[in-house]
C-alpha cells in the first residue's frame, strides 16, 4: 500500500505539475499526515522538492507546493537516418540539454549506441551539477517496430535494423538502465502529458521524420499498443489520391507518397532539422514546391479520413514534417478530410500541430525511465547512484537477462569501450 501511495503522489506531480499538499490530499483521498509522510519520503529520495508559496496578505498558513525535483533526470536518444540526437530531460518534461550528431551514412545499431554513449558522457562532463543527478535511465525512441515487453527492435526498415537488442546494448554502453520503443508512440505519450493531447482522452498522433511516418493512438485515456506494441503504423497503409490524375499517386504507402525527402529535394536541401525545414517550406515561392505541398496534403487527407472513420478521435495531432506540411494550408487539409469522412465521425474532430516541437521525441523517450521510477519510487531510491544490477534491471523490462549479454559475440567492442567514459 505504501508503494502504491508513493507512486500515486509522484504520478500526480509528474502529470499535473506543481501541486500543493492540500491538492494532493484532495486527489488521493489520503489524510494530510499521510501525504506529508509520503512527500517527505519522495523528497529524501530526490524525486520531489517542496517550497512555500508567496501568500503575502493571505490569512492562514499556506500549503507547501510539491514539484518534481530538478535533479531527477533521464537521457533520451533518437536515432535517425541523418542524425542521432541525445537529450537530457527533467521529470517535468523540460529538455535541459540536446546534442545532435549528424551522420554521413545510415547508422548501424553499434554506431547509434556508440554515438549516444559518447553524447551522454559529454553531457555529464559539461554539467557541473551532474554528480547530484538522480538518473532514472535512458529511453530510446526508434523509428521502427519495437517489441514492448523487452525493447527488441524487430524491424526498423529505413535504418536496416532487424531483431536488434538496442536497449540491452545501450545499458551496457552507458551503465544505466535502458529501454526502447517506437518513436511515434512515444511522441503520442509526450503530447498526451505535456502538449496538444493534454486533457483529451481520444486522439491519434502522426509523426513524420527522416525515416518515414509513424503514429500512436490514445483511446479512452490510455495508449493503444496492440499485442506486441506495434499499433499505430499509419505510414505503412496503402493510399490513393482523392482526385485521380490531378493528385497523382503510385498507389504506394502513405510514407512513400507523403515524403520529407521529396520536399527537401524540391527545396534544394540535403537535410534540415525540423525548424529549418518548416521555415524553408514557408518561405518557398517555387511553384513546384507549392504543387507538391498540395499533392501531399491531398494524400494525407485520405490517410486521416481512414483513421478518423475507424477510431473516432477527438483530435488528430500532427508532428514532425507533417506539422510543417499541414501548416502550409491548414484550412485546405481540413476541408479535404471533412469532405471524405463520415459526417458523424468528423463531427467535433480538430486537426492540430504537436505543441512540443523538436523536443517531442526526447520527452517521449524519457517517459520510459520516468514511468519505471513512478511505478516504484522506493526501489529507485534504493538503487540511486549505483550501476544497475541484474535485479535492478527488472525495473525496466526492455533490458535483457545479464547472462545473455555475456554470451554475445565479440562484435560489440566499440560499444564496450564507452563503459569507462559513461561513469564520470
mmCIF file of C-alpha atoms in Angstrom:
data_model
loop_
_atom_site.group_PDB
_atom_site.id
_atom_site.type_symbol
_atom_site.label_atom_id
_atom_site.label_comp_id
_atom_site.label_asym_id
_atom_site.label_seq_id
_atom_site.Cartn_x
_atom_site.Cartn_y
_atom_site.Cartn_z
ATOM 1 C CA UNK A 1 0.000 0.000 0.000
ATOM 2 C CA UNK A 2 2.841 2.375 0.820
ATOM 3 C CA UNK A 3 4.499 1.684 -2.555
ATOM 4 C CA UNK A 4 1.165 2.281 -4.288
ATOM 5 C CA UNK A 5 0.614 5.582 -2.478
ATOM 6 C CA UNK A 6 4.141 6.806 -3.215
ATOM 7 C CA UNK A 7 3.513 6.036 -6.858
ATOM 8 C CA UNK A 8 0.159 7.886 -6.838
ATOM 9 C CA UNK A 9 1.653 11.045 -5.349
ATOM 10 C CA UNK A 10 4.660 11.091 -7.684
ATOM 11 C CA UNK A 11 2.432 10.394 -10.690
ATOM 12 C CA UNK A 12 0.170 13.338 -9.839
ATOM 13 C CA UNK A 13 3.110 15.718 -9.509
ATOM 14 C CA UNK A 14 4.612 14.431 -12.738
ATOM 15 C CA UNK A 15 1.428 14.574 -14.802
ATOM 16 C CA UNK A 16 -0.197 17.705 -13.396
ATOM 17 C CA UNK A 17 2.814 19.785 -12.451
ATOM 18 C CA UNK A 18 3.465 21.519 -9.116
ATOM 19 C CA UNK A 19 0.684 20.669 -6.657
ATOM 20 C CA UNK A 20 0.038 21.797 -3.115
ATOM 21 C CA UNK A 21 -0.170 19.237 -0.363
ATOM 22 C CA UNK A 22 -3.850 20.098 0.013
ATOM 23 C CA UNK A 23 -4.430 19.342 -3.692
ATOM 24 C CA UNK A 24 -2.646 16.003 -3.324
ATOM 25 C CA UNK A 25 -4.819 15.244 -0.310
ATOM 26 C CA UNK A 26 -7.946 16.004 -2.315
ATOM 27 C CA UNK A 27 -6.908 13.984 -5.384
ATOM 28 C CA UNK A 28 -5.766 10.903 -3.467
ATOM 29 C CA UNK A 29 -8.316 10.862 -0.633
ATOM 30 C CA UNK A 30 -5.473 10.321 1.851
ATOM 31 C CA UNK A 31 -5.240 12.355 5.042
ATOM 32 C CA UNK A 32 -2.848 15.257 5.492
ATOM 33 C CA UNK A 33 -0.393 13.474 7.741
ATOM 34 C CA UNK A 34 -0.089 10.566 5.297
ATOM 35 C CA UNK A 35 0.543 12.962 2.394
ATOM 36 C CA UNK A 36 3.167 14.780 4.463
ATOM 37 C CA UNK A 37 4.948 11.479 5.211
ATOM 38 C CA UNK A 38 4.820 10.350 1.562
ATOM 39 C CA UNK A 39 6.119 13.691 0.295
ATOM 40 C CA UNK A 40 8.935 13.587 2.847
ATOM 41 C CA UNK A 41 9.955 10.125 1.657
ATOM 42 C CA UNK A 42 9.903 11.191 -2.005
ATOM 43 C CA UNK A 43 11.918 14.297 -1.157
ATOM 44 C CA UNK A 44 14.519 12.213 0.694
ATOM 45 C CA UNK A 45 14.848 10.090 -2.457
ATOM 46 C CA UNK A 46 15.498 13.225 -4.540
ATOM 47 C CA UNK A 47 12.315 12.783 -6.574
ATOM 48 C CA UNK A 48 10.326 15.817 -5.387
ATOM 49 C CA UNK A 49 11.038 19.116 -3.681
ATOM 50 C CA UNK A 50 8.824 21.430 -1.655
ATOM 51 C CA UNK A 51 8.518 25.184 -1.443
ATOM 52 C CA UNK A 52 6.286 27.602 0.437
ATOM 53 C CA UNK A 53 4.214 29.777 -1.932
ATOM 54 C CA UNK A 54 4.267 33.556 -1.635
ATOM 55 C CA UNK A 55 0.938 34.364 0.024
ATOM 56 C CA UNK A 56 1.613 37.865 1.271
ATOM 57 C CA UNK A 57 -1.541 39.306 2.822
ATOM 58 C CA UNK A 58 -3.303 35.933 2.922
ATOM 59 C CA UNK A 59 -4.700 34.718 6.215
ATOM 60 C CA UNK A 60 -3.632 31.276 7.414
ATOM 61 C CA UNK A 61 -0.649 29.035 6.815
ATOM 62 C CA UNK A 62 -0.122 28.200 3.125
ATOM 63 C CA UNK A 63 0.059 24.603 1.948
ATOM 64 C CA UNK A 64 3.571 23.721 0.668
ATOM 65 C CA UNK A 65 3.855 23.186 -3.083
ATOM 66 C CA UNK A 66 5.319 19.874 -4.258
ATOM 67 C CA UNK A 67 7.096 19.639 -7.611
ATOM 68 C CA UNK A 68 9.301 17.157 -9.427
ATOM 69 C CA UNK A 69 12.862 17.640 -8.223
ATOM 70 C CA UNK A 70 15.061 19.264 -10.868
ATOM 71 C CA UNK A 71 17.815 16.753 -10.094
ATOM 72 C CA UNK A 72 15.701 13.790 -11.262
ATOM 73 C CA UNK A 73 16.630 13.372 -14.930
ATOM 74 C CA UNK A 74 16.684 10.878 -17.776
ATOM 75 C CA UNK A 75 18.608 10.648 -21.014
ATOM 76 C CA UNK A 76 16.699 10.328 -24.277
ATOM 77 C CA UNK A 77 18.045 9.053 -27.608
ATOM 78 C CA UNK A 78 16.519 9.312 -31.083
ATOM 79 C CA UNK A 79 18.488 7.589 -33.877
ATOM 80 C CA UNK A 80 17.529 8.650 -37.399
ATOM 81 C CA UNK A 81 18.830 8.287 -40.941
ATOM 82 C CA UNK A 82 20.693 11.589 -40.879
ATOM 83 C CA UNK A 83 21.479 12.214 -37.218
ATOM 84 C CA UNK A 84 21.494 10.794 -33.700
ATOM 85 C CA UNK A 85 20.000 13.153 -31.132
ATOM 86 C CA UNK A 86 20.528 12.825 -27.383
ATOM 87 C CA UNK A 87 18.779 14.926 -24.770
ATOM 88 C CA UNK A 88 18.830 15.419 -21.028
ATOM 89 C CA UNK A 89 15.249 15.672 -19.752
ATOM 90 C CA UNK A 90 13.878 16.578 -16.331
ATOM 91 C CA UNK A 91 10.861 14.780 -14.887
ATOM 92 C CA UNK A 92 8.686 17.854 -15.545
ATOM 93 C CA UNK A 93 9.226 17.428 -19.301
ATOM 94 C CA UNK A 94 11.896 20.126 -19.645
ATOM 95 C CA UNK A 95 14.664 19.348 -22.115
ATOM 96 C CA UNK A 96 17.769 20.779 -20.454
ATOM 97 C CA UNK A 97 20.399 19.829 -23.000
ATOM 98 C CA UNK A 98 20.473 18.473 -26.531
ATOM 99 C CA UNK A 99 23.268 17.064 -28.691
ATOM 100 C CA UNK A 100 22.554 16.370 -32.370
ATOM 101 C CA UNK A 101 25.287 14.417 -34.153
ATOM 102 C CA UNK A 102 24.816 14.273 -37.913
ATOM 103 C CA UNK A 103 25.956 11.099 -39.649
ATOM 104 C CA UNK A 104 27.251 10.646 -43.182
ATOM 105 C CA UNK A 105 25.608 7.249 -43.653
ATOM 106 C CA UNK A 106 22.726 5.313 -42.165
ATOM 107 C CA UNK A 107 23.897 4.342 -38.663
ATOM 108 C CA UNK A 108 24.141 0.723 -37.622
ATOM 109 C CA UNK A 109 22.972 -0.323 -34.166
ATOM 110 C CA UNK A 110 26.547 -0.235 -32.875
ATOM 111 C CA UNK A 111 27.103 3.206 -34.437
ATOM 112 C CA UNK A 112 23.959 4.583 -32.814
ATOM 113 C CA UNK A 113 24.809 3.156 -29.394
ATOM 114 C CA UNK A 114 28.408 4.389 -29.575
ATOM 115 C CA UNK A 115 27.438 7.929 -30.585
ATOM 116 C CA UNK A 116 24.672 8.045 -27.981
ATOM 117 C CA UNK A 117 27.024 6.853 -25.215
ATOM 118 C CA UNK A 118 29.608 9.463 -26.222
ATOM 119 C CA UNK A 119 26.962 12.202 -26.168
ATOM 120 C CA UNK A 120 25.629 11.104 -22.769
ATOM 121 C CA UNK A 121 29.159 11.111 -21.346
ATOM 122 C CA UNK A 122 29.772 14.584 -22.818
ATOM 123 C CA UNK A 123 26.570 15.968 -21.298
ATOM 124 C CA UNK A 124 27.530 14.582 -17.896
ATOM 125 C CA UNK A 125 31.002 16.157 -18.131
ATOM 126 C CA UNK A 126 29.658 19.545 -19.202
ATOM 127 C CA UNK A 127 27.088 19.941 -16.406
ATOM 128 C CA UNK A 128 28.630 20.874 -13.032
ATOM 129 C CA UNK A 129 25.538 19.622 -11.205
ATOM 130 C CA UNK A 130 25.831 16.144 -12.767
ATOM 131 C CA UNK A 131 27.179 14.442 -9.586
ATOM 132 C CA UNK A 132 23.923 15.331 -7.827
ATOM 133 C CA UNK A 133 21.609 13.981 -10.534
ATOM 134 C CA UNK A 134 19.200 11.170 -9.830
ATOM 135 C CA UNK A 135 19.354 9.437 -13.226
ATOM 136 C CA UNK A 136 16.246 7.408 -13.999
ATOM 137 C CA UNK A 137 17.843 5.775 -17.048
ATOM 138 C CA UNK A 138 17.961 6.017 -20.834
ATOM 139 C CA UNK A 139 15.000 5.872 -23.225
ATOM 140 C CA UNK A 140 15.481 5.237 -26.946
ATOM 141 C CA UNK A 141 12.862 6.373 -29.479
ATOM 142 C CA UNK A 142 13.310 4.133 -32.540
ATOM 143 C CA UNK A 143 11.668 4.714 -35.948
ATOM 144 C CA UNK A 144 10.513 1.134 -36.315
ATOM 145 C CA UNK A 145 8.671 -1.798 -34.777
ATOM 146 C CA UNK A 146 9.856 -2.284 -31.198
ATOM 147 C CA UNK A 147 8.566 -5.156 -29.064
ATOM 148 C CA UNK A 148 7.073 -3.650 -25.938
ATOM 149 C CA UNK A 149 7.962 -6.373 -23.445
ATOM 150 C CA UNK A 150 11.740 -6.249 -23.964
ATOM 151 C CA UNK A 151 12.581 -3.329 -26.246
ATOM 152 C CA UNK A 152 13.822 -5.577 -29.066
ATOM 153 C CA UNK A 153 13.751 -3.731 -32.390
ATOM 154 C CA UNK A 154 12.039 -6.273 -34.614
ATOM 155 C CA UNK A 155 12.295 -4.094 -37.700
ATOM 156 C CA UNK A 156 13.426 -0.548 -38.399
ATOM 157 C CA UNK A 157 13.294 -0.755 -42.203
ATOM 158 C CA UNK A 158 14.843 2.597 -43.059
ATOM 159 C CA UNK A 159 17.702 2.077 -40.612
ATOM 160 C CA UNK A 160 18.157 -1.527 -41.736
ATOM 161 C CA UNK A 161 17.861 -2.853 -38.161
ATOM 162 C CA UNK A 162 16.271 -6.242 -37.575
ATOM 163 C CA UNK A 163 15.911 -8.130 -34.260
ATOM 164 C CA UNK A 164 18.324 -5.700 -32.604
ATOM 165 C CA UNK A 165 18.554 -5.617 -28.761
ATOM 166 C CA UNK A 166 19.077 -1.852 -28.686
ATOM 167 C CA UNK A 167 18.051 -1.365 -25.058
ATOM 168 C CA UNK A 168 20.419 -4.079 -23.861
ATOM 169 C CA UNK A 169 23.351 -2.623 -25.765
ATOM 170 C CA UNK A 170 22.565 0.903 -24.575
ATOM 171 C CA UNK A 171 22.549 -0.306 -20.961
ATOM 172 C CA UNK A 172 25.929 -1.973 -21.429
ATOM 173 C CA UNK A 173 27.469 1.100 -23.060
ATOM 174 C CA UNK A 174 26.212 3.652 -20.526
ATOM 175 C CA UNK A 175 25.933 1.694 -17.274
ATOM 176 C CA UNK A 176 22.353 2.953 -16.973
ATOM 177 C CA UNK A 177 19.029 1.146 -17.128
ATOM 178 C CA UNK A 178 17.712 1.476 -20.685
ATOM 179 C CA UNK A 179 14.503 0.887 -22.606
ATOM 180 C CA UNK A 180 13.318 1.344 -26.186
ATOM 181 C CA UNK A 181 10.019 1.847 -28.001
ATOM 182 C CA UNK A 182 8.569 3.149 -31.253
ATOM 183 C CA UNK A 183 9.262 6.864 -31.689
ATOM 184 C CA UNK A 184 5.772 7.920 -32.789
ATOM 185 C CA UNK A 185 4.078 6.033 -29.948
ATOM 186 C CA UNK A 186 6.373 7.841 -27.526
ATOM 187 C CA UNK A 187 5.548 11.127 -29.256
ATOM 188 C CA UNK A 188 1.852 10.472 -28.669
ATOM 189 C CA UNK A 189 2.525 9.879 -24.982
ATOM 190 C CA UNK A 190 4.550 13.093 -24.709
ATOM 191 C CA UNK A 191 1.779 15.124 -26.340
ATOM 192 C CA UNK A 192 -0.764 13.496 -24.025
ATOM 193 C CA UNK A 193 1.200 14.530 -20.932
ATOM 194 C CA UNK A 194 2.599 17.914 -21.887
ATOM 195 C CA UNK A 195 1.267 19.014 -25.280
ATOM 196 C CA UNK A 196 -1.656 19.058 -27.696
ATOM 197 C CA UNK A 197 -3.188 15.861 -26.293
ATOM 198 C CA UNK A 198 -3.408 17.104 -22.732
ATOM 199 C CA UNK A 199 -6.992 16.859 -21.481
ATOM 200 C CA UNK A 200 -8.047 14.696 -24.444
ATOM 201 C CA UNK A 201 -8.837 11.037 -23.896
ATOM 202 C CA UNK A 202 -9.136 10.011 -27.556
ATOM 203 C CA UNK A 203 -6.686 11.243 -30.161
ATOM 204 C CA UNK A 204 -4.403 9.967 -32.868
ATOM 205 C CA UNK A 205 -0.889 11.211 -33.477
ATOM 206 C CA UNK A 206 1.024 11.006 -36.745
ATOM 207 C CA UNK A 207 4.708 11.878 -36.869
ATOM 208 C CA UNK A 208 6.764 12.482 -39.990
ATOM 209 C CA UNK A 209 10.539 12.129 -39.843
ATOM 210 C CA UNK A 210 13.537 11.241 -41.967
ATOM 211 C CA UNK A 211 12.616 7.548 -41.642
ATOM 212 C CA UNK A 212 9.021 7.986 -42.785
ATOM 213 C CA UNK A 213 5.694 8.243 -40.995
ATOM 214 C CA UNK A 214 4.615 6.548 -37.781
ATOM 215 C CA UNK A 215 1.824 7.108 -35.324
ATOM 216 C CA UNK A 216 0.297 6.485 -31.965
ATOM 217 C CA UNK A 217 -3.246 6.142 -30.655
ATOM 218 C CA UNK A 218 -4.627 7.185 -27.277
ATOM 219 C CA UNK A 219 -8.030 5.594 -26.626
ATOM 220 C CA UNK A 220 -10.095 6.305 -23.525
ATOM 221 C CA UNK A 221 -7.059 7.971 -21.945
ATOM 222 C CA UNK A 222 -4.678 5.036 -22.441
ATOM 223 C CA UNK A 223 -2.128 4.308 -25.193
ATOM 224 C CA UNK A 224 -3.269 1.673 -27.678
ATOM 225 C CA UNK A 225 -0.309 -0.645 -28.142
ATOM 226 C CA UNK A 226 -1.741 -3.848 -29.545
ATOM 227 C CA UNK A 227 -0.420 -7.339 -28.879
ATOM 228 C CA UNK A 228 3.295 -6.511 -29.091
ATOM 229 C CA UNK A 229 3.212 -2.716 -29.031
ATOM 230 C CA UNK A 230 3.179 -2.269 -32.821
ATOM 231 C CA UNK A 231 -0.135 -0.368 -33.142
ATOM 232 C CA UNK A 232 -0.151 2.974 -34.942
ATOM 233 C CA UNK A 233 1.898 2.179 -38.043
ATOM 234 C CA UNK A 234 -0.142 4.519 -40.260
ATOM 235 C CA UNK A 235 2.798 5.103 -42.576
ATOM 236 C CA UNK A 236 2.618 1.560 -43.964
ATOM 237 C CA UNK A 237 -1.036 1.809 -45.019
ATOM 238 C CA UNK A 238 -1.730 1.931 -48.763
ATOM 239 C CA UNK A 239 -3.218 5.192 -50.011
ATOM 240 C CA UNK A 240 -4.697 6.556 -53.229
ATOM 241 C CA UNK A 241 -5.236 10.184 -54.134
ATOM 242 C CA UNK A 242 -8.814 11.504 -53.828
ATOM 243 C CA UNK A 243 -8.899 13.316 -57.171
ATOM 244 C CA UNK A 244 -7.379 10.957 -59.713
ATOM 245 C CA UNK A 245 -4.820 12.378 -62.165
ATOM 246 C CA UNK A 246 -4.842 15.832 -60.559
ATOM 247 C CA UNK A 247 -3.256 14.312 -57.454
ATOM 248 C CA UNK A 248 -1.057 11.548 -58.862
ATOM 249 C CA UNK A 249 -0.034 8.618 -56.686
ATOM 250 C CA UNK A 250 1.675 5.322 -57.347
ATOM 251 C CA UNK A 251 -0.764 3.622 -55.024
ATOM 252 C CA UNK A 252 2.043 3.131 -52.549
ATOM 253 C CA UNK A 253 2.131 3.545 -48.794
ATOM 254 C CA UNK A 254 1.474 6.818 -47.008
ATOM 255 C CA UNK A 255 5.141 7.342 -46.171
ATOM 256 C CA UNK A 256 6.133 6.706 -49.801
ATOM 257 C CA UNK A 257 3.626 9.254 -51.086
ATOM 258 C CA UNK A 258 3.943 11.916 -48.371
ATOM 259 C CA UNK A 259 7.679 12.356 -48.340
ATOM 260 C CA UNK A 260 10.044 14.671 -46.480
ATOM 261 C CA UNK A 261 12.846 13.643 -48.849
ATOM 262 C CA UNK A 262 10.819 14.694 -51.907
ATOM 263 C CA UNK A 263 10.094 18.095 -50.376
ATOM 264 C CA UNK A 264 13.736 18.575 -49.360
ATOM 265 C CA UNK A 265 14.796 17.811 -52.921
ATOM 266 C CA UNK A 266 12.448 20.437 -54.342
ATOM 267 C CA UNK A 267 13.676 22.932 -51.740
ATOM 268 C CA UNK A 268 17.272 22.241 -52.782
ATOM 269 C CA UNK A 269 18.271 20.979 -49.328
ATOM 270 C CA UNK A 270 20.276 17.886 -48.446
ATOM 271 C CA UNK A 271 18.892 17.874 -44.913
ATOM 272 C CA UNK A 272 17.425 20.109 -42.236
ATOM 273 C CA UNK A 273 16.319 19.978 -38.625
ATOM 274 C CA UNK A 274 12.541 20.390 -38.051
ATOM 275 C CA UNK A 275 12.675 24.169 -37.570
ATOM 276 C CA UNK A 276 14.840 24.723 -40.660
ATOM 277 C CA UNK A 277 12.579 22.505 -42.754
ATOM 278 C CA UNK A 278 9.399 24.312 -41.670
ATOM 279 C CA UNK A 279 10.971 27.713 -42.302
ATOM 280 C CA UNK A 280 12.177 26.720 -45.787
ATOM 281 C CA UNK A 281 8.735 25.358 -46.665
ATOM 282 C CA UNK A 282 7.017 28.582 -45.565
ATOM 283 C CA UNK A 283 9.458 30.851 -47.408
ATOM 284 C CA UNK A 284 9.470 28.988 -50.732
ATOM 285 C CA UNK A 285 7.891 30.729 -53.741
ATOM 286 C CA UNK A 286 8.672 27.832 -56.096
ATOM 287 C CA UNK A 287 5.515 26.639 -57.868
ATOM 288 C CA UNK A 288 6.851 23.086 -57.911
ATOM 289 C CA UNK A 289 7.075 23.149 -54.126
ATOM 290 C CA UNK A 290 3.523 24.530 -53.860
ATOM 291 C CA UNK A 291 2.199 21.848 -56.199
ATOM 292 C CA UNK A 292 3.917 19.106 -54.199
ATOM 293 C CA UNK A 293 2.553 20.504 -50.938
ATOM 294 C CA UNK A 294 -0.978 20.377 -52.339
ATOM 295 C CA UNK A 295 -0.439 16.846 -53.704
ATOM 296 C CA UNK A 296 0.859 15.563 -50.382
ATOM 297 C CA UNK A 297 -1.969 17.244 -48.455
ATOM 298 C CA UNK A 298 -4.458 15.501 -50.737
ATOM 299 C CA UNK A 299 -2.916 12.131 -49.999
ATOM 300 C CA UNK A 300 -2.524 12.831 -46.273
ATOM 301 C CA UNK A 301 -6.246 13.650 -46.178
ATOM 302 C CA UNK A 302 -7.023 10.103 -47.347
ATOM 303 C CA UNK A 303 -5.000 8.576 -44.523
ATOM 304 C CA UNK A 304 -6.611 10.866 -41.952
ATOM 305 C CA UNK A 305 -10.079 10.092 -43.332
ATOM 306 C CA UNK A 306 -9.468 6.384 -42.849
ATOM 307 C CA UNK A 307 -8.081 6.813 -39.335
ATOM 308 C CA UNK A 308 -10.934 9.061 -38.203
ATOM 309 C CA UNK A 309 -13.602 6.724 -39.601
ATOM 310 C CA UNK A 310 -12.029 3.755 -37.791
ATOM 311 C CA UNK A 311 -11.012 5.332 -34.465
ATOM 312 C CA UNK A 312 -13.424 8.271 -33.987
ATOM 313 C CA UNK A 313 -10.920 10.518 -32.143
ATOM 314 C CA UNK A 314 -11.453 13.923 -30.550
ATOM 315 C CA UNK A 315 -8.489 15.298 -32.421
ATOM 316 C CA UNK A 316 -5.663 14.500 -34.783
ATOM 317 C CA UNK A 317 -2.196 15.696 -33.757
ATOM 318 C CA UNK A 318 0.446 16.072 -36.474
ATOM 319 C CA UNK A 319 4.143 16.178 -35.610
ATOM 320 C CA UNK A 320 7.489 16.391 -37.391
ATOM 321 C CA UNK A 321 7.409 17.385 -41.039
ATOM 322 C CA UNK A 322 3.679 16.558 -41.208
ATOM 323 C CA UNK A 323 3.003 19.542 -38.937
ATOM 324 C CA UNK A 324 5.046 21.806 -41.211
ATOM 325 C CA UNK A 325 3.228 20.431 -44.252
ATOM 326 C CA UNK A 326 -0.226 20.946 -42.739
ATOM 327 C CA UNK A 327 0.609 24.454 -41.558
ATOM 328 C CA UNK A 328 1.199 25.488 -45.182
ATOM 329 C CA UNK A 329 -2.581 25.335 -45.738
ATOM 330 C CA UNK A 330 -4.461 24.027 -42.685
ATOM 331 C CA UNK A 331 -7.889 25.121 -43.951
ATOM 332 C CA UNK A 332 -7.418 23.157 -47.185
ATOM 333 C CA UNK A 333 -6.406 19.998 -45.286
ATOM 334 C CA UNK A 334 -9.461 20.272 -43.012
ATOM 335 C CA UNK A 335 -11.787 20.732 -45.995
ATOM 336 C CA UNK A 336 -10.327 17.686 -47.728
ATOM 337 C CA UNK A 337 -10.589 15.482 -44.656
ATOM 338 C CA UNK A 338 -14.087 16.705 -43.813
ATOM 339 C CA UNK A 339 -15.358 16.120 -47.354
ATOM 340 C CA UNK A 340 -14.311 12.447 -47.274
ATOM 341 C CA UNK A 341 -15.046 11.445 -43.669
ATOM 342 C CA UNK A 342 -18.384 10.148 -42.445
ATOM 343 C CA UNK A 343 -20.253 13.188 -41.153
ATOM 344 C CA UNK A 344 -20.945 11.666 -37.744
ATOM 345 C CA UNK A 345 -17.302 10.612 -37.307
ATOM 346 C CA UNK A 346 -15.977 14.020 -38.381
ATOM 347 C CA UNK A 347 -18.223 15.959 -36.029
ATOM 348 C CA UNK A 348 -16.172 17.666 -33.312
ATOM 349 C CA UNK A 349 -12.772 16.495 -34.624
ATOM 350 C CA UNK A 350 -9.921 19.010 -34.790
ATOM 351 C CA UNK A 351 -6.596 18.707 -36.637
ATOM 352 C CA UNK A 352 -3.767 20.413 -34.745
ATOM 353 C CA UNK A 353 0.015 20.555 -34.723
ATOM 354 C CA UNK A 354 2.047 18.953 -31.981
ATOM 355 C CA UNK A 355 2.999 21.521 -29.360
ATOM 356 C CA UNK A 356 6.339 20.132 -28.204
ATOM 357 C CA UNK A 357 8.213 20.761 -31.461
ATOM 358 C CA UNK A 358 11.669 19.275 -31.776
ATOM 359 C CA UNK A 359 11.642 18.280 -28.089
ATOM 360 C CA UNK A 360 8.736 15.890 -28.600
ATOM 361 C CA UNK A 361 10.544 12.583 -29.173
ATOM 362 C CA UNK A 362 13.117 13.314 -26.480
ATOM 363 C CA UNK A 363 10.368 13.972 -23.933
ATOM 364 C CA UNK A 364 8.564 10.834 -25.065
ATOM 365 C CA UNK A 365 11.687 8.681 -24.832
ATOM 366 C CA UNK A 366 12.433 9.973 -21.327
ATOM 367 C CA UNK A 367 8.961 8.886 -20.223
ATOM 368 C CA UNK A 368 10.054 5.238 -20.288
ATOM 369 C CA UNK A 369 12.625 5.507 -17.477
ATOM 370 C CA UNK A 370 10.441 8.017 -15.618
ATOM 371 C CA UNK A 371 7.495 5.617 -15.776
ATOM 372 C CA UNK A 372 9.630 2.909 -14.199
ATOM 373 C CA UNK A 373 10.574 5.268 -11.366
ATOM 374 C CA UNK A 374 6.957 6.319 -10.824
ATOM 375 C CA UNK A 375 5.853 2.674 -10.709
ATOM 376 C CA UNK A 376 8.127 2.011 -7.717
ATOM 377 C CA UNK A 377 9.786 5.140 -6.262
ATOM 378 C CA UNK A 378 11.136 3.260 -3.229
ATOM 379 C CA UNK A 379 13.074 0.805 -5.390
ATOM 380 C CA UNK A 380 14.535 3.649 -7.430
ATOM 381 C CA UNK A 381 15.628 5.365 -4.218
ATOM 382 C CA UNK A 382 17.418 2.198 -3.108
ATOM 383 C CA UNK A 383 19.333 1.857 -6.345
ATOM 384 C CA UNK A 384 20.013 5.571 -6.979
ATOM 385 C CA UNK A 385 23.653 6.258 -7.618
ATOM 386 C CA UNK A 386 24.541 2.628 -8.331
ATOM 387 C CA UNK A 387 25.094 0.862 -11.624
ATOM 388 C CA UNK A 388 22.072 -1.326 -12.396
ATOM 389 C CA UNK A 389 22.419 -4.918 -11.289
ATOM 390 C CA UNK A 390 20.509 -7.783 -12.861
ATOM 391 C CA UNK A 391 17.898 -7.413 -10.080
ATOM 392 C CA UNK A 392 17.532 -3.655 -10.561
ATOM 393 C CA UNK A 393 17.152 -4.055 -14.288
ATOM 394 C CA UNK A 394 13.819 -5.721 -13.659
ATOM 395 C CA UNK A 395 12.560 -2.150 -13.210
ATOM 396 C CA UNK A 396 12.580 -1.827 -16.985
ATOM 397 C CA UNK A 397 11.621 -4.952 -18.947
ATOM 398 C CA UNK A 398 13.470 -3.669 -22.019
ATOM 399 C CA UNK A 399 16.773 -4.863 -20.546
ATOM 400 C CA UNK A 400 17.672 -8.457 -21.268
ATOM 401 C CA UNK A 401 18.914 -11.019 -18.778
ATOM 402 C CA UNK A 402 22.515 -10.238 -17.855
ATOM 403 C CA UNK A 403 23.728 -13.683 -18.858
ATOM 404 C CA UNK A 404 22.555 -13.096 -22.415
ATOM 405 C CA UNK A 405 24.752 -10.008 -22.560
ATOM 406 C CA UNK A 406 27.861 -12.008 -21.583
ATOM 407 C CA UNK A 407 27.024 -14.612 -24.218
ATOM 408 C CA UNK A 408 27.019 -12.122 -27.087
ATOM 409 C CA UNK A 409 29.710 -12.284 -29.751
ATOM 410 C CA UNK A 410 32.805 -10.078 -29.820
ATOM 411 C CA UNK A 411 31.299 -7.594 -32.268
ATOM 412 C CA UNK A 412 30.451 -5.045 -29.571
ATOM 413 C CA UNK A 413 33.999 -3.986 -28.711
ATOM 414 C CA UNK A 414 33.404 -0.468 -30.000
ATOM 415 C CA UNK A 415 30.400 -0.118 -27.732
ATOM 416 C CA UNK A 416 32.116 -1.646 -24.707
ATOM 417 C CA UNK A 417 34.869 0.977 -24.960
ATOM 418 C CA UNK A 418 32.289 3.540 -23.861
ATOM 419 C CA UNK A 419 31.763 1.947 -20.427
ATOM 420 C CA UNK A 420 34.625 3.844 -18.891
ATOM 421 C CA UNK A 421 33.549 7.281 -20.147
ATOM 422 C CA UNK A 422 29.946 6.984 -19.045
ATOM 423 C CA UNK A 423 30.706 6.759 -15.337
ATOM 424 C CA UNK A 424 32.244 10.230 -14.894
#
